Short mmCIF file of C-alpha atoms and ligand atoms in Angstrom, two decimals:
data_model
loop_
_atom_site.label_atom_id
_atom_site.label_comp_id
_atom_site.label_asym_id
_atom_site.label_seq_id
_atom_site.Cartn_x
_atom_site.Cartn_y
_atom_site.Cartn_z
CA MET U 1 80.33 91.93 92.92
CA LYS U 2 80.09 90.51 96.32
CA ILE U 3 84.01 88.42 97.87
CA VAL U 4 83.79 86.27 100.65
CA ILE U 5 87.11 86.00 102.93
CA THR U 6 87.07 83.31 105.31
CA GLY U 7 90.15 83.44 107.47
CA ALA U 8 90.49 87.15 106.35
CA LEU U 9 92.45 88.38 109.76
CA GLY U 10 94.99 86.01 109.74
CA HIS U 11 98.89 86.48 107.77
CA ILE U 12 97.42 86.11 104.17
CA GLY U 13 94.06 87.57 104.45
CA SER U 14 95.44 90.51 106.80
CA ARG U 15 96.88 91.64 103.19
CA LEU U 16 94.78 90.61 100.90
CA ILE U 17 92.08 92.53 102.17
CA ARG U 18 93.55 95.20 101.72
CA THR U 19 94.69 94.90 98.08
CA LEU U 20 91.69 93.30 96.87
CA PRO U 21 89.35 96.60 97.11
CA GLU U 22 92.29 98.24 94.68
CA ARG U 23 91.57 95.00 92.07
CA PHE U 24 87.44 95.36 92.57
CA PRO U 25 86.45 98.47 93.41
CA GLY U 26 82.60 98.98 94.82
CA ALA U 27 82.70 95.77 95.68
CA THR U 28 81.55 94.39 98.96
CA PHE U 29 84.01 92.46 101.35
CA VAL U 30 82.49 89.57 103.68
CA LEU U 31 85.42 89.28 106.47
CA VAL U 32 84.96 85.72 108.45
CA ASP U 33 86.89 84.86 111.11
CA ASN U 34 86.60 83.33 114.44
CA MET U 35 89.39 85.08 116.13
CA SER U 36 91.19 81.80 117.39
CA ALA U 37 94.53 83.98 116.21
CA GLN U 38 94.01 86.86 117.84
CA ARG U 39 94.86 88.73 115.16
CA TYR U 40 92.51 91.57 115.90
CA CYS U 41 95.35 94.02 114.54
CA SER U 42 94.32 92.98 111.09
CA LEU U 43 91.23 95.35 111.08
CA PHE U 44 92.84 98.78 112.54
CA ASP U 45 93.18 100.79 109.85
CA LEU U 46 90.86 99.07 106.89
CA PRO U 47 91.53 101.64 104.00
CA THR U 48 88.16 104.00 103.97
CA GLY U 49 85.21 104.09 101.39
CA VAL U 50 85.68 100.26 101.18
CA ASP U 51 82.50 98.20 102.05
CA TYR U 52 83.44 95.94 104.15
CA ARG U 53 81.26 93.55 106.40
CA PHE U 54 83.11 91.38 109.40
CA VAL U 55 81.41 88.80 110.80
CA GLU U 56 83.20 87.12 113.78
CA ALA U 57 81.83 83.21 113.19
CA ASP U 58 83.60 79.66 113.26
CA VAL U 59 83.95 77.89 109.79
CA LEU U 60 83.18 74.57 111.78
CA THR U 61 80.08 75.70 114.42
CA ASP U 62 78.65 78.22 112.21
CA ASP U 63 76.28 78.14 108.80
CA PRO U 64 78.32 79.20 106.11
CA ALA U 65 75.63 80.41 103.82
CA ASP U 66 74.53 83.06 106.45
CA TRP U 67 77.29 84.83 104.96
CA LEU U 68 77.56 83.77 101.46
CA GLU U 69 74.46 84.31 100.36
CA GLY U 70 74.47 86.72 97.52
CA ALA U 71 78.11 86.22 97.16
CA ASP U 72 80.07 85.42 93.84
CA VAL U 73 83.15 84.37 95.13
CA CYS U 74 84.29 82.90 98.45
CA VAL U 75 88.42 82.70 99.19
CA HIS U 76 88.55 80.08 101.89
CA LEU U 77 91.76 80.88 104.02
CA ALA U 78 90.54 79.74 107.54
CA ALA U 79 92.38 76.77 108.82
CA ILE U 80 94.75 76.03 111.57
CA THR U 81 97.79 76.57 109.99
CA ASP U 82 100.88 75.59 112.33
CA ALA U 83 102.17 72.30 110.64
CA THR U 84 104.94 71.64 113.35
CA SER U 85 102.32 72.05 115.75
CA SER U 86 99.62 69.61 114.05
CA PHE U 87 100.95 66.84 115.35
CA ASP U 88 99.97 67.72 118.79
CA ARG U 89 96.42 68.35 118.05
CA PRO U 90 95.83 65.80 114.58
CA GLU U 91 91.93 65.85 115.01
CA GLU U 92 91.81 69.46 115.73
CA VAL U 93 93.37 70.06 112.53
CA GLU U 94 91.51 67.53 110.54
CA ALA U 95 88.09 69.40 111.98
CA VAL U 96 88.84 72.73 110.81
CA ASN U 97 91.19 72.24 107.75
CA LEU U 98 88.72 69.31 105.97
CA THR U 99 85.38 69.68 107.82
CA GLY U 100 85.51 73.12 107.75
CA ALA U 101 86.85 73.34 103.75
CA GLU U 102 83.53 70.70 103.06
CA ARG U 103 81.45 73.01 105.52
CA VAL U 104 82.15 76.17 103.08
CA ALA U 105 82.37 74.10 99.73
CA ARG U 106 78.59 72.54 100.46
CA ALA U 107 76.84 76.09 100.64
CA CYS U 108 79.11 77.49 98.51
CA ALA U 109 77.75 74.83 95.44
CA ALA U 110 74.29 75.36 97.04
CA ASN U 111 74.89 79.33 96.84
CA ASP U 112 76.08 78.91 93.50
CA VAL U 113 79.20 80.80 94.79
CA ALA U 114 82.56 80.11 93.05
CA MET U 115 84.99 78.47 95.33
CA LEU U 116 89.24 79.38 95.77
CA PHE U 117 90.73 77.36 98.19
CA LEU U 118 94.00 77.75 99.75
CA SER U 119 96.04 74.46 100.05
CA THR U 120 99.80 74.01 99.93
CA THR U 121 102.94 72.51 98.09
CA SER U 122 103.26 70.69 101.72
CA VAL U 123 100.71 68.36 99.83
CA TYR U 124 104.07 66.98 98.11
CA GLY U 125 106.61 64.74 98.72
CA PRO U 126 108.00 63.60 95.30
CA GLN U 127 110.82 61.39 95.01
CA GLY U 128 111.89 62.71 91.66
CA ASP U 129 113.83 66.51 91.66
CA GLU U 130 111.04 68.74 90.38
CA VAL U 131 106.93 68.06 90.54
CA ASP U 132 104.18 69.57 89.39
CA GLU U 133 100.45 69.33 89.78
CA GLU U 134 100.20 66.15 87.39
CA CYS U 135 102.76 64.03 89.02
CA ASP U 136 101.95 60.50 90.48
CA GLU U 137 99.52 59.54 93.47
CA SER U 138 102.46 58.82 95.41
CA GLU U 139 104.50 61.46 94.96
CA LEU U 140 101.11 63.06 97.44
CA ALA U 141 102.88 62.09 100.43
CA PRO U 142 102.11 64.99 103.18
CA GLN U 143 104.22 65.00 106.38
CA SER U 144 102.39 66.16 108.49
CA PRO U 145 98.39 66.60 109.80
CA TYR U 146 98.22 69.82 108.34
CA ALA U 147 99.21 69.15 104.71
CA GLN U 148 97.51 65.66 105.06
CA ALA U 149 93.99 67.40 106.04
CA LYS U 150 94.64 70.01 103.05
CA LEU U 151 95.26 67.42 100.77
CA ARG U 152 91.98 65.16 102.04
CA ALA U 153 90.30 68.78 101.75
CA GLU U 154 91.14 69.15 98.08
CA ARG U 155 89.87 65.73 97.27
CA ARG U 156 86.57 66.43 98.62
CA LEU U 157 85.71 69.80 97.10
CA ALA U 158 86.43 67.25 93.89
CA LYS U 159 83.72 65.12 95.13
CA ILE U 160 81.60 68.04 95.77
CA ALA U 161 81.49 69.39 92.36
CA GLU U 162 80.28 65.23 91.39
CA GLU U 163 77.85 65.24 93.99
CA ASP U 164 76.44 69.17 93.42
CA GLY U 165 78.29 71.06 90.63
CA LEU U 166 80.37 72.84 93.16
CA ARG U 167 82.80 75.41 90.77
CA TYR U 168 86.17 75.73 92.36
CA VAL U 169 90.25 76.09 92.33
CA ILE U 170 93.01 75.19 94.34
CA PHE U 171 95.72 76.55 94.93
CA ARG U 172 98.75 75.19 96.14
CA PHE U 173 100.91 78.01 98.29
CA GLY U 174 104.12 77.13 98.56
CA THR U 175 105.83 78.59 102.07
CA ILE U 176 104.74 82.36 102.50
CA PHE U 177 107.17 85.16 103.05
CA GLY U 178 106.58 88.40 102.91
CA VAL U 179 105.28 91.53 105.48
CA SER U 180 101.20 91.63 106.25
CA PRO U 181 99.35 93.60 109.66
CA GLY U 182 98.41 89.83 110.48
CA MET U 183 101.62 88.45 110.19
CA ARG U 184 102.80 85.17 111.39
CA PHE U 185 106.18 83.95 112.42
CA HIS U 186 105.91 79.74 112.60
CA THR U 187 106.72 79.46 108.73
CA ALA U 188 110.50 79.49 107.98
CA VAL U 189 111.52 82.49 106.49
CA ASN U 190 109.75 84.22 108.89
CA LYS U 191 110.87 82.49 111.80
CA PHE U 192 114.29 82.63 110.62
CA CYS U 193 114.14 86.52 110.39
CA TRP U 194 112.50 86.52 113.76
CA LEU U 195 115.17 84.72 115.04
CA ALA U 196 118.16 86.49 113.28
CA SER U 197 116.43 89.94 114.47
CA LEU U 198 116.77 88.62 118.51
CA GLY U 199 120.67 87.51 117.60
CA LYS U 200 119.53 84.15 118.08
CA PRO U 201 120.75 80.65 116.40
CA LEU U 202 118.36 79.74 113.50
CA THR U 203 116.30 76.51 114.02
CA VAL U 204 117.08 74.59 111.31
CA TRP U 205 115.59 71.17 110.56
CA ARG U 206 118.70 68.90 110.78
CA THR U 207 117.86 67.31 106.92
CA ALA U 208 116.94 70.67 105.43
CA TYR U 209 119.89 72.86 105.30
CA GLU U 210 120.35 71.46 101.69
CA GLN U 211 116.99 71.07 100.34
CA ARG U 212 114.82 72.62 97.92
CA ARG U 213 111.57 73.65 98.69
CA PRO U 214 108.96 76.02 97.53
CA TYR U 215 108.23 79.59 98.61
CA LEU U 216 106.33 82.52 97.67
CA ASP U 217 106.27 86.18 98.42
CA LEU U 218 102.82 87.07 99.67
CA GLU U 219 102.78 89.72 97.31
CA ASP U 220 102.56 87.02 94.16
CA GLY U 221 100.24 84.88 96.60
CA VAL U 222 97.54 87.92 96.62
CA ARG U 223 98.20 88.72 93.19
CA ALA U 224 97.17 85.13 92.04
CA ILE U 225 94.19 85.35 94.08
CA ALA U 226 92.76 88.57 92.14
CA PHE U 227 94.18 87.13 89.09
CA ALA U 228 91.63 83.90 89.73
CA ILE U 229 88.45 86.58 90.88
CA GLU U 230 89.30 88.56 87.47
CA GLY U 231 89.84 85.75 85.26
CA ASP U 232 87.21 83.56 86.40
CA LEU U 233 89.38 80.63 87.35
CA PHE U 234 86.99 78.32 88.07
CA ASP U 235 87.96 75.18 86.23
CA ASN U 236 87.66 72.81 89.03
CA SER U 237 91.69 72.56 88.80
CA VAL U 238 94.85 72.57 91.27
CA TYR U 239 97.78 75.38 90.33
CA ASN U 240 101.02 75.46 91.97
CA VAL U 241 101.79 79.21 93.19
CA VAL U 242 105.26 80.08 93.60
CA THR U 243 107.78 82.25 93.72
CA ALA U 244 111.16 81.11 94.23
CA ASN U 245 112.23 77.26 95.00
CA LEU U 246 114.92 77.85 97.74
CA THR U 247 117.33 75.49 99.60
CA VAL U 248 117.51 76.47 103.86
CA ARG U 249 121.22 77.85 103.21
CA ASP U 250 120.23 80.00 100.39
CA ILE U 251 117.71 81.62 102.30
CA VAL U 252 120.19 81.70 105.29
CA GLU U 253 122.81 83.72 102.89
CA MET U 254 119.58 86.19 102.06
CA ILE U 255 119.57 86.98 106.08
CA ARG U 256 123.34 87.20 106.29
CA THR U 257 123.59 90.01 103.95
CA SER U 258 121.61 91.90 106.57
CA ILE U 259 123.17 90.11 109.35
CA PRO U 260 126.28 88.73 108.76
CA ASP U 261 127.30 86.74 111.86
CA THR U 262 123.15 84.81 111.81
CA GLU U 263 123.83 81.40 113.39
CA VAL U 264 122.71 78.01 112.42
CA GLY U 265 121.36 75.39 115.09
CA TYR U 266 120.37 71.79 113.91
CA VAL U 267 116.79 70.39 115.57
CA ASP U 268 114.89 67.08 115.13
CA THR U 269 111.58 67.06 113.74
CA GLU U 270 108.79 64.90 112.70
CA ILE U 271 108.62 66.31 109.59
CA MET U 272 111.59 64.70 107.57
CA ASN U 273 110.79 64.13 104.37
CA GLN U 274 114.64 63.82 102.85
CA HIS U 275 114.28 64.31 99.68
CA SER U 276 114.78 68.01 97.84
CA TYR U 277 113.09 68.67 94.94
CA SER U 278 111.27 72.05 93.49
CA VAL U 279 107.32 72.92 92.16
CA SER U 280 106.58 73.58 89.19
CA ALA U 281 104.40 76.55 88.51
CA VAL U 282 104.20 76.37 85.10
CA ARG U 283 100.52 75.53 84.85
CA ILE U 284 99.48 79.20 85.85
CA SER U 285 102.16 80.67 84.29
CA GLY U 286 100.27 79.18 81.01
CA ARG U 287 96.97 80.98 82.05
CA GLY U 288 98.85 84.08 81.86
CA PHE U 289 100.04 84.43 85.93
CA TYR U 290 103.85 85.17 86.56
CA PRO U 291 105.50 85.46 90.10
CA GLN U 292 107.54 88.72 90.83
CA GLY U 293 108.15 88.72 94.02
CA ASP U 294 111.80 88.53 95.17
CA PRO U 295 113.13 86.58 98.23
CA ARG U 296 115.68 88.79 99.29
CA ALA U 297 113.54 92.09 99.27
CA GLY U 298 110.83 89.96 101.17
CA ILE U 299 113.56 89.04 103.92
CA HIS U 300 114.87 92.56 103.83
CA ARG U 301 111.46 94.22 104.64
CA THR U 302 110.34 91.47 107.61
CA LEU U 303 114.18 92.39 108.96
CA GLU U 304 113.38 95.97 108.61
CA LEU U 305 110.30 95.82 110.51
CA LEU U 306 112.43 94.16 112.94
CA LYS U 307 115.41 96.21 113.38
CA GLY U 308 114.59 98.00 116.20
CA VAL U 309 114.44 94.91 118.14
CA ARG U 310 117.73 94.19 117.01
CA THR U 311 119.55 97.26 118.09
CA THR U 312 117.83 97.24 121.16
CA SER U 313 119.00 94.18 122.06
CA THR U 314 121.47 92.35 120.68
CA GLN U 315 123.49 95.49 119.12
CA LYS U 316 124.30 93.61 116.21
CA ALA U 317 122.21 95.19 113.28
CA ILE U 318 124.08 96.77 110.06
CA ILE U 319 120.90 97.61 107.73
N1 NAD D 401 101.18 81.37 105.12
C1 NAD D 401 101.63 80.31 104.50
O1 NAD D 401 102.58 79.87 104.20
C2 NAD D 401 100.46 79.51 103.82
C3 NAD D 401 100.88 78.08 102.72
C4 NAD D 401 100.53 77.32 101.88
C5 NAD D 401 99.03 77.83 102.35
N2 NAD D 401 98.46 78.67 103.25
C6 NAD D 401 97.33 78.10 103.45
O2 NAD D 401 96.63 80.10 103.50
C7 NAD D 401 95.87 80.02 103.98
C8 NAD D 401 95.95 81.36 105.03
O3 NAD D 401 96.85 80.79 105.81
P1 NAD D 401 97.36 81.83 107.16
O4 NAD D 401 99.12 82.01 106.48
O5 NAD D 401 96.77 83.38 106.54
O6 NAD D 401 97.38 81.28 108.07
P2 NAD D 401 96.89 82.04 109.64
O7 NAD D 401 96.71 81.17 110.28
O8 NAD D 401 97.92 83.36 109.73
O9 NAD D 401 95.25 82.88 109.37
C9 NAD D 401 94.32 81.80 109.48
C10 NAD D 401 92.82 82.36 110.08
O10 NAD D 401 92.46 81.55 109.58
C11 NAD D 401 91.12 81.95 111.29
N3 NAD D 401 90.64 80.46 111.93
C12 NAD D 401 91.04 79.45 112.02
N4 NAD D 401 89.92 78.66 112.16
C13 NAD D 401 88.96 79.55 112.09
C14 NAD D 401 87.82 78.74 112.04
N5 NAD D 401 87.40 77.57 112.83
N6 NAD D 401 86.87 79.70 111.64
C15 NAD D 401 86.87 80.83 111.19
N7 NAD D 401 88.07 81.21 111.09
C16 NAD D 401 89.25 80.61 111.54
C17 NAD D 401 92.28 82.43 112.38
O11 NAD D 401 91.53 82.78 113.24
C18 NAD D 401 93.32 83.24 111.40
O12 NAD D 401 92.94 84.42 111.34
C19 NAD D 401 95.43 78.77 105.34
O13 NAD D 401 94.06 77.63 104.67
C20 NAD D 401 96.77 78.19 105.02
O14 NAD D 401 96.67 76.46 104.86
C21 NAD D 401 99.43 79.32 103.94
#
C-alpha cells in the first residue's frame, strides 16, 4: 500500500506519520510539504523500519501527479491554517486551500487515488443549538477567509467527483488539542495552554466565553483518518469528527486545575459569530468510529510539556 500525505510535517501530519505505520505495516508513506511552516523538527527521529519518502514540494506549483502515481490514498492536509491571520492574506489562503486542494483532487482522480480532505467545523455558523452534516445551506456560514476557502474546496471536490470520477471523503475536524512533534499554538486550546504556562492572561474573544464549540483530540483525529483508510470510507460524503463540544469557560476551568491563578483578558476579533452551538458527530459513529479523547488529559499533557517554562519564568507551577 502507498499512502501520500500532503502537509505531512504540520501539527496533525507529524503525529499521523508516526501512527499510520503502526496501522499499515509494510506500507510506503510519501510525505509532501513545502516547508512553509518550517516544521523541520517533524522529521526528527522518525520510527525506523518504515518506508518513508519525503518530497519537498508545493501543492500549488509542483505537479501532484509526480508523487501520486501508484498511490492508493492521499490524505490532503496541506493548507494555510491560521484562521485569524487569514483576514490579512485572503488571496494566498484561497490559492493554497482551494486551488491547491483542487490540483491535488484532479491528480487523484486522474491517477485513481482515493482522497481524504481535511476540512473544518468552522464552516458552520448555525442559528440553532446543534448542527450536523445534513444542515440547511444557511447554516454553512464560515466566518473567516480560511474557513470560506475550505467550504469552497469541499464543493469543488464534489464537482471533480462528478466530472472526473474522484473518490473522496471529507472530514470536518473540530479544533485540535493535544501534542505532536510539529505542534502549533495558534488554535484555541493550545494557545491558552501556552499563555497560561507563561503566566499571561488568556486572550479570549469578547463574545466567546460562554459559547460552545467543537474540539477534537489529535489522537482521535489520527485514529479517524486510519479508520477511513482501513474501512475504505471514500463514499464522497462529509463527516464531522469531534471529541467534545466545550465552552471557553470549560477550557479555562480545565487549565485552572493545573494552574489555578490563570487569568482571562478579553479581546475583539473579526471572527464574531454570536451563537453557541454544538457539532454532532453521529454520522461517523454510525459508521463505527467513536472518539476516545479527553480534553482534560490533552490539556494536562500540553501544560506538562511547558512546565519548565513556567517554573523558571513565572514561579507558578503546581503540576
Ligand atoms: N489543527 C486544527 O485545529 C485543524 C482543525 C480542522 C481542520 N484542520 C485542517 O487539517 C489540516 C492540517 O492542519 P494542521 O493543524 O496540521 O496545520 P499546520 O499548519 O500545522 O500544517 C500544515 C502543513 O502544510 C504545509 N503547507 C502549507 N502550504 C503548503 C503548500 N502550498 N504545499 C505543501 N505544503 C504546504 C505547511 O508547511 C505545514 O507543514 C489543514 O488542512 C487544516 O485546515 C486543522
